[in-house]
Coordinates of C-alpha atoms in Angstrom, one line a residue:
X201 CA 13.9 -31.0 -18.8
X202 CA 16.6 -30.1 -16.6
X203 CA 20.2 -31.6 -17.4
X204 CA 22.9 -32.4 -15.2
X205 CA 26.5 -33.7 -15.3
X206 CA 28.0 -37.0 -13.7
X207 CA 31.9 -37.1 -13.3
X208 CA 34.4 -39.5 -12.1
X209 CA 37.4 -37.0 -12.8
X210 CA 38.7 -39.5 -15.5
X211 CA 42.3 -39.9 -15.7
X212 CA 43.6 -40.7 -18.9
X213 CA 46.3 -42.4 -20.7
X214 CA 49.6 -40.2 -20.2
X215 CA 47.6 -37.9 -17.6
X216 CA 47.7 -37.4 -13.8
X217 CA 45.6 -37.3 -11.0
X218 CA 46.2 -33.6 -10.6
X219 CA 45.1 -32.9 -14.4
X220 CA 42.2 -34.9 -13.8
X221 CA 41.1 -32.8 -10.8
X222 CA 42.2 -29.5 -12.6
X223 CA 39.8 -30.7 -15.7
X224 CA 37.0 -31.7 -13.2
X225 CA 36.8 -28.2 -12.1
X226 CA 37.2 -26.5 -15.4
X227 CA 34.3 -28.6 -16.6
X228 CA 32.0 -27.9 -13.5
X229 CA 32.6 -24.1 -14.2
X230 CA 31.8 -24.8 -18.0
X231 CA 28.5 -26.5 -16.8
X232 CA 27.5 -23.8 -14.6
X233 CA 28.0 -21.2 -17.4
X234 CA 25.9 -23.6 -19.5
X235 CA 23.2 -23.5 -16.6
X236 CA 23.3 -27.3 -16.1
X237 CA 21.5 -27.9 -12.9
X238 CA 23.9 -30.1 -10.7
X239 CA 27.4 -31.6 -10.7
X240 CA 27.5 -35.0 -9.2
X241 CA 31.0 -36.9 -8.6
X242 CA 31.1 -40.6 -8.1
X243 CA 32.7 -43.0 -5.4
X244 CA 34.7 -45.7 -6.9
X245 CA 37.9 -47.3 -5.6
X246 CA 41.1 -49.2 -6.9
X247 CA 40.4 -48.2 -10.5
X248 CA 43.3 -46.4 -12.5
X249 CA 40.8 -44.4 -14.5
X250 CA 39.1 -42.6 -11.9
X251 CA 40.4 -39.9 -9.6
X252 CA 37.2 -39.0 -7.6
X253 CA 37.6 -41.7 -4.8
X254 CA 37.8 -39.4 -2.1
X255 CA 34.2 -37.8 -3.0
X256 CA 33.4 -35.7 -0.5
X257 CA 36.8 -33.7 -0.9
X258 CA 36.4 -33.5 -4.3
X259 CA 32.9 -32.1 -4.0
X260 CA 34.4 -29.5 -1.6
X261 CA 36.7 -28.5 -4.4
X262 CA 34.1 -28.2 -7.1
X263 CA 31.9 -26.5 -4.8
X264 CA 34.4 -23.9 -3.9
X265 CA 35.4 -23.0 -7.4
X266 CA 31.9 -22.5 -8.5
X267 CA 29.1 -20.3 -7.3
X268 CA 25.4 -21.4 -8.4
X269 CA 25.6 -25.2 -9.5
X270 CA 24.5 -27.6 -7.1
X271 CA 27.4 -30.1 -6.4
X272 CA 27.1 -33.7 -5.0
X273 CA 27.8 -37.3 -4.6
X274 CA 26.3 -39.4 -7.2
X275 CA 27.0 -41.2 -5.0
X276 CA 28.4 -42.0 -1.8
X277 CA 28.6 -45.9 -1.3
X278 CA 27.2 -45.8 2.2
X279 CA 28.4 -49.5 3.2
X280 CA 31.7 -48.1 2.7
X281 CA 31.5 -45.7 5.5
X282 CA 30.2 -45.4 8.9
X283 CA 27.0 -43.1 8.6
X284 CA 28.3 -40.8 11.4
X285 CA 31.1 -40.0 9.0
X286 CA 29.1 -39.2 6.1
X287 CA 26.9 -36.9 8.2
X288 CA 29.6 -35.0 9.5
X289 CA 31.0 -34.6 6.0
X290 CA 27.9 -33.4 4.4
X291 CA 27.2 -31.3 7.4
X292 CA 30.2 -29.6 6.9
X293 CA 29.9 -29.1 3.1
X294 CA 26.3 -27.9 3.9
X295 CA 27.9 -25.3 6.3
X296 CA 30.1 -24.2 3.7
X297 CA 28.0 -24.1 0.7
X298 CA 24.4 -23.8 2.2
X299 CA 21.7 -24.8 -0.5
X300 CA 23.9 -26.3 -2.9
X301 CA 24.9 -29.6 -1.7
X302 CA 23.3 -33.1 -2.7
X303 CA 23.8 -36.5 -1.1
X304 CA 23.2 -39.6 -3.4
X305 CA 23.8 -42.8 -1.7
X306 CA 24.5 -46.2 -3.0
X307 CA 24.6 -49.7 -1.4
X308 CA 27.1 -50.9 -4.0
X309 CA 30.8 -51.2 -3.0
X310 CA 31.7 -49.2 -6.2
X311 CA 34.9 -51.5 -6.4
X312 CA 35.9 -55.2 -6.0
X313 CA 35.1 -57.1 -3.0
X314 CA 39.1 -57.0 -1.9
X315 CA 39.0 -53.4 -2.0
X316 CA 35.7 -53.2 -0.4
X317 CA 37.0 -55.3 2.5
X318 CA 40.1 -53.0 2.8
X319 CA 37.7 -49.8 2.9
X320 CA 35.3 -51.4 5.6
X321 CA 37.9 -53.2 7.7
X322 CA 36.3 -54.8 10.7
X323 CA 32.9 -53.3 10.0
X324 CA 32.5 -55.9 7.3
X325 CA 29.3 -54.5 5.9
X326 CA 28.2 -56.1 2.4
X327 CA 25.5 -53.8 1.8
X328 CA 22.5 -55.9 3.3
X329 CA 21.9 -53.5 6.0
X330 CA 21.6 -50.5 3.8
X331 CA 18.2 -49.5 4.8
X332 CA 19.4 -49.5 8.5
X333 CA 22.4 -47.3 7.7
X334 CA 20.3 -45.2 5.9
X335 CA 17.8 -44.8 8.8
X336 CA 20.9 -43.7 11.0
X337 CA 22.4 -41.5 8.7
X338 CA 19.0 -39.6 8.4
X339 CA 18.7 -39.8 12.2
X340 CA 22.1 -38.0 12.5
X341 CA 21.0 -35.3 10.2
X342 CA 17.3 -35.0 11.8
X343 CA 17.5 -36.3 15.4
X344 CA 13.7 -35.6 15.6
X345 CA 13.0 -38.3 13.0
X346 CA 14.9 -41.1 15.0
X347 CA 12.6 -43.6 17.0
X348 CA 15.1 -43.8 20.0
X349 CA 17.0 -40.6 21.1
X350 CA 20.4 -40.5 19.5
X351 CA 23.4 -41.3 22.0
X352 CA 25.9 -39.6 19.6
X353 CA 25.4 -36.2 17.6
X354 CA 26.6 -35.3 14.2
X355 CA 28.3 -31.9 14.6
X356 CA 28.5 -30.9 11.8
X357 CA 25.8 -32.6 10.3
X358 CA 22.8 -32.0 12.8
X359 CA 20.4 -30.0 11.1
X360 CA 22.1 -29.9 7.7
X361 CA 19.5 -29.0 4.9
X362 CA 21.4 -31.8 2.3
X363 CA 18.5 -33.6 0.2
X364 CA 19.2 -37.3 0.1
X365 CA 18.8 -39.2 -3.1
X366 CA 18.8 -43.0 -3.5
X367 CA 20.9 -44.4 -6.3
X368 CA 20.4 -47.7 -8.0
X369 CA 21.3 -49.9 -10.9
X370 CA 18.5 -52.6 -10.3
X371 CA 14.9 -52.5 -8.2
X372 CA 16.4 -52.7 -4.6
X373 CA 17.0 -49.0 -4.0
X374 CA 14.0 -47.9 -6.4
X375 CA 11.6 -49.7 -4.1
X376 CA 13.4 -48.2 -1.1
X377 CA 13.3 -44.6 -2.4
X378 CA 9.3 -45.2 -3.2
X379 CA 8.4 -46.5 0.3
X380 CA 10.4 -43.4 1.9
X381 CA 9.4 -41.0 -0.5
X382 CA 12.8 -39.8 -1.5
X383 CA 14.2 -38.6 -4.9
X384 CA 15.7 -41.4 -6.8
X385 CA 18.3 -41.8 -9.6
X386 CA 19.2 -44.5 -11.8
X387 CA 22.4 -45.9 -13.2
X388 CA 21.4 -46.0 -16.8
X389 CA 24.8 -45.5 -18.1
X390 CA 25.8 -48.8 -17.1
X391 CA 22.7 -50.8 -16.6
X392 CA 20.5 -50.1 -19.5
X393 CA 18.4 -53.1 -19.6
X394 CA 16.8 -52.4 -16.0
X395 CA 16.3 -48.5 -16.3
X396 CA 12.7 -48.6 -17.3
X397 CA 11.5 -51.5 -15.0
X398 CA 13.2 -49.5 -12.3
X399 CA 11.6 -46.2 -13.0
X400 CA 8.3 -47.7 -13.5
X401 CA 8.7 -49.5 -10.2
X402 CA 9.3 -46.2 -8.4
X403 CA 6.7 -44.4 -9.8
X404 CA 3.9 -47.2 -9.3
X405 CA 4.9 -47.6 -5.6
X406 CA 5.8 -44.2 -4.6
X407 CA 4.4 -42.9 -1.0
X408 CA 4.5 -39.3 -0.2
X409 CA 7.6 -38.7 2.3
X410 CA 10.1 -36.3 1.9
X411 CA 8.6 -35.5 -1.5
X412 CA 4.8 -35.3 -2.0
X413 CA 5.3 -36.7 -5.6
X414 CA 8.0 -39.1 -7.1
X415 CA 10.9 -37.3 -8.8
X416 CA 13.3 -39.6 -11.1
X417 CA 16.5 -38.8 -12.5
X418 CA 18.4 -41.0 -15.2
X419 CA 22.2 -41.2 -15.9
X420 CA 23.1 -41.7 -19.8
X421 CA 26.3 -41.6 -21.5
X422 CA 26.2 -39.1 -24.0
X423 CA 29.2 -38.2 -26.7
X424 CA 28.1 -35.2 -28.7
X425 CA 30.3 -33.5 -31.6
X426 CA 29.7 -31.5 -34.6
X427 CA 29.3 -34.7 -36.7
X428 CA 28.0 -38.3 -36.4
X429 CA 31.3 -39.4 -37.5
X430 CA 33.4 -37.5 -34.9
X431 CA 31.2 -38.3 -32.0
X432 CA 31.6 -42.2 -33.0
X433 CA 35.3 -41.6 -33.0
X434 CA 35.4 -40.0 -29.6
X435 CA 32.9 -42.7 -28.4
X436 CA 35.6 -45.5 -28.6
X437 CA 37.4 -44.3 -25.6
X438 CA 34.5 -45.1 -23.7
X439 CA 34.2 -48.5 -25.5
X440 CA 37.9 -49.5 -24.7
X441 CA 37.5 -48.3 -21.0
X442 CA 34.3 -50.6 -20.6
X443 CA 36.3 -53.5 -22.6
X444 CA 38.9 -53.3 -20.0
X445 CA 36.6 -53.9 -17.3
X446 CA 35.4 -56.9 -18.9
X447 CA 38.5 -58.2 -19.4
X448 CA 39.4 -57.6 -15.7
X449 CA 42.4 -55.4 -16.9
X450 CA 41.5 -51.7 -16.0
X451 CA 43.6 -49.0 -17.1
X452 CA 43.5 -45.2 -17.7
X453 CA 41.0 -43.8 -20.3
X454 CA 42.6 -44.4 -23.7
X455 CA 42.5 -42.0 -26.8
X456 CA 40.1 -42.7 -29.4
X457 CA 40.6 -45.1 -32.4
X458 CA 39.3 -45.1 -35.9
X459 CA 38.0 -49.0 -35.7
X460 CA 37.0 -51.0 -32.9
X461 CA 37.1 -54.2 -34.8
X462 CA 40.7 -55.1 -34.5
X463 CA 40.3 -54.6 -30.5
X464 CA 37.2 -56.5 -29.6
X465 CA 35.8 -60.1 -30.2
X466 CA 32.2 -60.5 -31.2
X467 CA 31.5 -61.7 -27.8
X468 CA 33.0 -58.8 -26.1
X469 CA 31.1 -56.4 -28.6
X470 CA 27.9 -58.0 -27.5
X471 CA 28.8 -57.8 -23.7
X472 CA 29.7 -54.2 -24.2
X473 CA 26.3 -53.7 -25.9
X474 CA 24.5 -54.9 -22.5
X475 CA 26.4 -52.4 -20.7
X476 CA 26.5 -49.4 -23.1
X477 CA 23.1 -50.2 -25.1
X478 CA 21.5 -46.8 -24.0
X479 CA 24.5 -44.8 -24.9
X480 CA 24.4 -41.8 -26.9
X481 CA 26.8 -40.7 -29.6
X482 CA 26.5 -38.2 -32.5
X483 CA 26.1 -34.8 -33.9
X484 CA 23.4 -32.4 -32.6
X485 CA 20.7 -33.9 -34.5
X486 CA 20.9 -37.3 -33.8
X487 CA 21.7 -36.6 -30.0
X488 CA 18.6 -34.4 -29.8
X489 CA 16.4 -37.2 -31.5
X490 CA 17.9 -40.0 -29.2
X491 CA 17.7 -38.0 -26.2
X492 CA 14.1 -37.1 -26.7
X493 CA 13.1 -40.8 -27.4
X494 CA 15.1 -41.7 -23.9
X495 CA 13.4 -39.2 -21.9
X496 CA 10.0 -40.5 -23.3
X497 CA 10.9 -44.1 -22.5
X498 CA 12.3 -43.6 -19.1
X499 CA 9.8 -40.7 -17.8
X500 CA 12.8 -39.3 -16.5
X501 CA 12.1 -35.7 -14.6
X502 CA 15.8 -34.9 -15.2
X503 CA 18.9 -36.4 -17.2
X504 CA 22.3 -36.5 -15.9
X505 CA 24.8 -36.8 -18.6
X506 CA 28.2 -38.9 -18.3
X507 CA 30.8 -38.6 -20.8
X508 CA 34.0 -40.6 -21.0
X509 CA 35.8 -38.5 -23.7
X510 CA 39.8 -38.6 -23.8
X511 CA 40.4 -35.0 -25.1
X512 CA 39.0 -32.4 -22.5
X513 CA 38.5 -29.9 -25.1
X514 CA 36.2 -32.3 -26.8
X515 CA 34.5 -33.2 -23.5
X516 CA 33.6 -29.4 -22.9
X517 CA 32.2 -29.2 -26.5
X518 CA 30.4 -32.3 -25.8
X519 CA 28.2 -30.7 -23.0
X520 CA 28.2 -27.3 -24.8
X521 CA 26.3 -29.0 -27.6
X522 CA 23.8 -31.0 -25.3
X523 CA 23.0 -27.8 -23.5
X524 CA 22.3 -26.2 -26.6
X525 CA 19.7 -28.6 -28.0

């Protein structure tokens, strides 16, 4: 089972963006040594806890500092951008790092609506035309696939050998990926309820296209430590972070605490369970058993591990434990 990494270059309380980006490269090099398959960075905006907003730039930073691991976007939120711009950016990355770049595409804004409007400006896309944007992007990268000759060329971009993945947290992109024969990655790390249905929908409706058979990857939060107790402690940073989203008071990733009961209400605890229900935290044996069960339930071909851990060394250790299972 290939294992990969999903990163947002977390900004911790008391930390800086520069430190976050240095830690991202350090983790990518660590993951490469541990033989993780790919290292993806996610596009989010207007978030005090995320430094990967300029995702294509950070991908270049990571790819330049590593040598073998695949590096990509998990994902680029395509409605935020003109398809030509993404074709040029990823064509450039492919020229610089041939055979190592992935392009995962989502149709959500990756932020709130006000920020999405600021990003998109007069184009005013709301994601409803995502299939058309996707078709246009693919035509820029492979003009021979276009139904009508392209009036504008993407240079760099034209002829780039960059695998395109569709990302989803519901069933829309699962069905679209199946219809187009593309690989599919599901955001199980924050949408656990829909993971199994979306993966089943993708497989059951798959039509050969770019791929001859379906290939599904699932993202999941995993916090691994030497003991169950230590992992539960480290995982409270993730719980507090998602709690800040629920309260609409986002902030940097907070340090862990020994007890969440004085921090969340019962209603908030339940709401967090709906978002983080598939998350795994524990020592090596606990993580191994839960990951095996998760793979069995989802039918995933690949697992992408996200880890919101405050202490960088503990984060490195978590990925080391997971790789050794």
